[in-house]
Amino acid sequence: MIIRELPADERPQEKLVIYGTSALSNAELLAIIIRTGTNKKSAVTLANEILTFKENGIAFLAECVPEELAEIQGIGRTKACQIVAAIELGKRIATKPKQMRINVNNPEAIADLFMEKMRYYKKEFFDVVMLNTKGDVIAIENTAIGDLNCTIIHPREIFCKAVKKSASAVIFIHNHPSGNPTPSKEDIEITKRLVKAGEVLGIRVLDHIIIGDGTFLSLKNKNLM
């Protein structure tokens, strides 16, 4: 059945307006982005095909590219770009700090800023949150990207931007593509080395948070730094 033949309150757009986004399934939300189907498939049918295109379902959308989506019959370049753009916009909204001041003693709040962005990365990314003397976030910078197993970290590169920004303190964030945030021996050694480098420069290292798949670990809370 095509969408316009459904009862008004069962059509995705109408349901969203009447009941809100939480009342819609993943396929219905995606169908709204797709907007139109084909002669043989409704937008909801196309959405379901996208969600079952890969084994990891909706998680596939987090890192997909237009060329992958265009492999699905009925999803052309325009629809593929619409979907990828919507996903990216969602990521940016999810990772944008609601306030420029964060509670540095609350690793949960810090992890929340990065979770939806970093949990799906296939490589290790090492980000630095820079703060001024009042605890305001003045910059968030990616300083290293590694392979699937490790990230090459150099104190020189890590603190270079912090010095230029006149940061008083920093918080390190990096992800584990495996989904398990348990720190490796290398993670602990690198963190201790960076803490010492920060002491020399007069920049405090407040924490190092490792992001997993929906979970995280604070090295400060575990007394590993």
Tab-separated table of C-alpha atoms in Angstrom:
chain	number	residue	atom	x	y	z
A	1	MET	CA	0.000	0.000	0.000
A	2	ILE	CA	1.338	3.431	-0.921
A	3	ILE	CA	1.487	6.011	1.853
A	4	ARG	CA	-1.270	8.277	0.510
A	5	GLU	CA	-3.699	5.332	0.658
A	6	LEU	CA	-3.137	4.909	4.401
A	7	PRO	CA	-5.514	6.501	6.920
A	8	ALA	CA	-4.394	10.070	7.587
A	9	ASP	CA	-3.214	9.353	11.148
A	10	GLU	CA	-1.132	6.400	9.962
A	11	ARG	CA	0.935	8.370	7.457
A	12	PRO	CA	4.447	9.114	8.821
A	13	GLN	CA	4.260	12.900	8.481
A	14	GLU	CA	0.793	13.115	9.978
A	15	LYS	CA	1.751	10.775	12.831
A	16	LEU	CA	4.757	12.930	13.610
A	17	VAL	CA	2.649	16.083	13.783
A	18	ILE	CA	-0.101	14.469	15.879
A	19	TYR	CA	1.861	12.146	18.170
A	20	GLY	CA	5.467	13.381	17.996
A	21	THR	CA	8.666	11.726	16.782
A	22	SER	CA	8.718	9.085	19.528
A	23	ALA	CA	5.578	7.480	18.064
A	24	LEU	CA	7.300	6.716	14.769
A	25	SER	CA	9.333	3.625	13.969
A	26	ASN	CA	12.840	3.906	12.555
A	27	ALA	CA	11.452	3.085	9.129
A	28	GLU	CA	8.797	5.797	9.379
A	29	LEU	CA	11.327	8.425	10.428
A	30	LEU	CA	13.565	7.436	7.546
A	31	ALA	CA	10.604	7.473	5.154
A	32	ILE	CA	9.997	11.133	5.984
A	33	ILE	CA	13.570	11.914	4.923
A	34	ILE	CA	13.184	9.851	1.730
A	35	ARG	CA	9.873	11.650	1.044
A	36	THR	CA	8.750	9.626	-1.993
A	37	GLY	CA	8.842	6.009	-3.063
A	38	THR	CA	8.771	4.453	-6.528
A	39	ASN	CA	5.978	3.025	-8.666
A	40	LYS	CA	6.371	-0.312	-6.883
A	41	LYS	CA	7.631	0.665	-3.426
A	42	SER	CA	6.430	3.144	-0.833
A	43	ALA	CA	8.866	5.340	1.052
A	44	VAL	CA	8.357	3.137	4.128
A	45	THR	CA	9.206	0.016	2.097
A	46	LEU	CA	12.386	1.676	0.850
A	47	ALA	CA	13.221	2.693	4.395
A	48	ASN	CA	12.841	-0.896	5.605
A	49	GLU	CA	15.128	-2.086	2.812
A	50	ILE	CA	17.760	0.419	3.933
A	51	LEU	CA	17.486	-0.713	7.545
A	52	THR	CA	17.952	-4.360	6.533
A	53	PHE	CA	20.602	-3.645	3.905
A	54	LYS	CA	23.436	-4.471	6.324
A	55	GLU	CA	23.549	-6.831	9.293
A	56	ASN	CA	24.007	-4.018	11.808
A	57	GLY	CA	20.719	-2.365	10.823
A	58	ILE	CA	20.290	1.262	11.726
A	59	ALA	CA	23.907	1.492	12.924
A	60	PHE	CA	24.905	1.160	9.261
A	61	LEU	CA	23.562	4.658	8.644
A	62	ALA	CA	26.040	6.213	11.076
A	63	GLU	CA	28.979	5.778	8.704
A	64	CYS	CA	27.382	5.081	5.325
A	65	VAL	CA	28.174	7.056	2.185
A	66	PRO	CA	25.799	7.977	-0.666
A	67	GLU	CA	27.335	5.396	-2.985
A	68	GLU	CA	26.386	2.579	-0.605
A	69	LEU	CA	22.795	3.739	-0.273
A	70	ALA	CA	22.496	4.152	-4.035
A	71	GLU	CA	23.059	0.399	-4.383
A	72	ILE	CA	19.487	-0.065	-3.144
A	73	GLN	CA	16.981	-0.034	-5.974
A	74	GLY	CA	14.811	3.063	-5.662
A	75	ILE	CA	17.413	5.103	-3.773
A	76	GLY	CA	19.077	7.438	-6.225
A	77	ARG	CA	21.760	10.004	-5.643
A	78	THR	CA	19.361	12.662	-4.338
A	79	LYS	CA	17.699	10.427	-1.734
A	80	ALA	CA	21.071	9.005	-0.690
A	81	CYS	CA	22.463	12.502	-0.133
A	82	GLN	CA	19.347	13.530	1.811
A	83	ILE	CA	19.770	10.584	4.171
A	84	VAL	CA	23.522	11.099	4.694
A	85	ALA	CA	22.996	14.832	5.282
A	86	ALA	CA	20.254	14.152	7.849
A	87	ILE	CA	22.443	11.645	9.701
A	88	GLU	CA	25.348	14.099	9.806
A	89	LEU	CA	23.076	16.868	11.082
A	90	GLY	CA	21.872	14.550	13.845
A	91	LYS	CA	25.467	13.792	14.825
A	92	ARG	CA	26.329	17.468	15.020
A	93	ILE	CA	23.311	18.237	17.159
A	94	ALA	CA	24.066	15.288	19.455
A	95	THR	CA	27.692	16.323	19.950
A	96	LYS	CA	27.188	20.071	20.324
A	97	PRO	CA	27.592	21.092	23.973
A	98	LYS	CA	24.355	22.460	25.394
A	99	GLN	CA	26.468	24.823	27.448
A	100	MET	CA	30.011	25.969	26.933
A	101	ARG	CA	30.698	25.288	30.596
A	102	ILE	CA	30.866	21.626	31.578
A	103	ASN	CA	31.222	19.958	34.935
A	104	VAL	CA	34.765	18.628	34.779
A	105	ASN	CA	34.040	16.384	37.756
A	106	ASN	CA	31.204	14.660	35.893
A	107	PRO	CA	32.695	12.268	33.307
A	108	GLU	CA	29.190	11.112	32.342
A	109	ALA	CA	28.325	14.588	31.070
A	110	ILE	CA	31.577	14.808	29.144
A	111	ALA	CA	31.153	11.349	27.616
A	112	ASP	CA	27.627	12.261	26.520
A	113	LEU	CA	29.043	15.011	24.313
A	114	PHE	CA	31.083	12.525	22.321
A	115	MET	CA	29.252	9.218	22.581
A	116	GLU	CA	27.015	9.396	19.510
A	117	LYS	CA	29.825	10.693	17.344
A	118	MET	CA	32.666	8.426	18.433
A	119	ARG	CA	30.947	5.118	19.240
A	120	TYR	CA	30.646	4.219	15.533
A	121	TYR	CA	34.159	5.184	14.400
A	122	LYS	CA	36.115	2.367	12.781
A	123	LYS	CA	39.428	3.990	13.704
A	124	GLU	CA	40.699	5.496	16.924
A	125	PHE	CA	40.216	9.250	17.204
A	126	PHE	CA	41.916	11.285	19.929
A	127	ASP	CA	40.183	14.562	20.822
A	128	VAL	CA	41.225	17.252	23.276
A	129	VAL	CA	38.718	19.400	25.166
A	130	MET	CA	40.413	22.671	26.134
A	131	LEU	CA	39.203	24.774	29.051
A	132	ASN	CA	40.039	28.199	30.425
A	133	THR	CA	40.620	29.060	34.064
A	134	LYS	CA	36.849	29.318	34.678
A	135	GLY	CA	36.163	25.841	33.307
A	136	ASP	CA	34.610	27.116	30.073
A	137	VAL	CA	35.210	25.055	26.957
A	138	ILE	CA	37.236	27.198	24.577
A	139	ALA	CA	37.939	24.576	21.913
A	140	ILE	CA	37.532	20.910	21.027
A	141	GLU	CA	40.175	19.631	18.656
A	142	ASN	CA	40.934	16.295	17.038
A	143	THR	CA	44.665	15.779	17.363
A	144	ALA	CA	45.229	12.246	16.111
A	145	ILE	CA	43.636	9.501	14.048
A	146	GLY	CA	45.017	5.986	14.234
A	147	ASP	CA	44.410	2.571	12.743
A	148	LEU	CA	42.075	-0.071	14.156
A	149	ASN	CA	44.492	-1.028	16.914
A	150	CYS	CA	46.191	2.073	18.223
A	151	THR	CA	46.563	5.813	17.886
A	152	ILE	CA	49.969	7.442	17.645
A	153	ILE	CA	50.047	10.181	20.265
A	154	HIS	CA	52.766	12.826	20.504
A	155	PRO	CA	52.702	15.292	23.423
A	156	ARG	CA	54.057	17.949	21.076
A	157	GLU	CA	50.963	17.798	18.843
A	158	ILE	CA	48.556	17.297	21.742
A	159	PHE	CA	49.619	20.394	23.651
A	160	CYS	CA	50.548	22.619	20.710
A	161	LYS	CA	46.962	23.741	20.127
A	162	ALA	CA	46.251	23.965	23.844
A	163	VAL	CA	49.173	26.369	24.251
A	164	LYS	CA	47.989	28.466	21.295
A	165	LYS	CA	44.499	28.651	22.813
A	166	SER	CA	45.944	29.585	26.225
A	167	ALA	CA	44.137	26.627	27.764
A	168	SER	CA	44.404	26.194	31.513
A	169	ALA	CA	43.334	22.553	31.494
A	170	VAL	CA	42.481	19.759	29.073
A	171	ILE	CA	40.407	16.599	28.997
A	172	PHE	CA	41.346	13.815	26.615
A	173	ILE	CA	38.739	11.747	24.786
A	174	HIS	CA	39.373	8.784	22.545
A	175	ASN	CA	37.348	5.845	21.286
A	176	HIS	CA	37.865	2.100	21.100
A	177	PRO	CA	36.443	0.748	17.805
A	178	SER	CA	36.026	-2.644	19.496
A	179	GLY	CA	33.283	-1.088	21.637
A	180	ASN	CA	35.073	-2.077	24.857
A	181	PRO	CA	36.342	1.015	26.737
A	182	THR	CA	38.735	-0.915	28.987
A	183	PRO	CA	42.084	0.928	28.759
A	184	SER	CA	45.076	-0.885	27.364
A	185	LYS	CA	48.500	-0.746	28.952
A	186	GLU	CA	49.458	1.668	26.187
A	187	ASP	CA	46.465	3.924	26.982
A	188	ILE	CA	47.560	4.188	30.602
A	189	GLU	CA	51.225	4.812	29.754
A	190	ILE	CA	50.364	7.494	27.189
A	191	THR	CA	48.049	9.232	29.648
A	192	LYS	CA	50.708	9.348	32.364
A	193	ARG	CA	53.209	10.714	29.844
A	194	LEU	CA	50.767	13.429	28.791
A	195	VAL	CA	50.038	14.343	32.440
A	196	LYS	CA	53.770	14.910	33.007
A	197	ALA	CA	54.049	16.958	29.814
A	198	GLY	CA	51.113	19.067	30.945
A	199	GLU	CA	52.732	19.711	34.305
A	200	VAL	CA	55.811	21.093	32.569
A	201	LEU	CA	53.639	23.413	30.461
A	202	GLY	CA	51.354	24.444	33.297
A	203	ILE	CA	48.314	22.796	31.709
A	204	ARG	CA	46.358	20.418	33.945
A	205	VAL	CA	45.123	17.115	32.537
A	206	LEU	CA	41.769	16.658	34.259
A	207	ASP	CA	40.724	13.312	32.822
A	208	HIS	CA	41.073	10.861	29.961
A	209	ILE	CA	37.787	9.317	28.881
A	210	ILE	CA	37.581	6.272	26.622
A	211	ILE	CA	34.418	5.889	24.575
A	212	GLY	CA	33.046	2.431	23.777
A	213	ASP	CA	29.791	1.359	22.147
A	214	GLY	CA	27.243	3.025	24.409
A	215	THR	CA	29.607	2.925	27.377
A	216	PHE	CA	32.714	4.741	28.588
A	217	LEU	CA	35.492	4.681	31.159
A	218	SER	CA	37.148	7.517	33.046
A	219	LEU	CA	40.831	6.928	33.816
A	220	LYS	CA	40.595	9.517	36.583
A	221	ASN	CA	37.750	7.653	38.286
A	222	LYS	CA	39.721	4.422	38.017
A	223	ASN	CA	42.837	6.072	39.502
A	224	LEU	CA	44.816	5.224	36.374
A	225	MET	CA	46.338	8.654	35.862
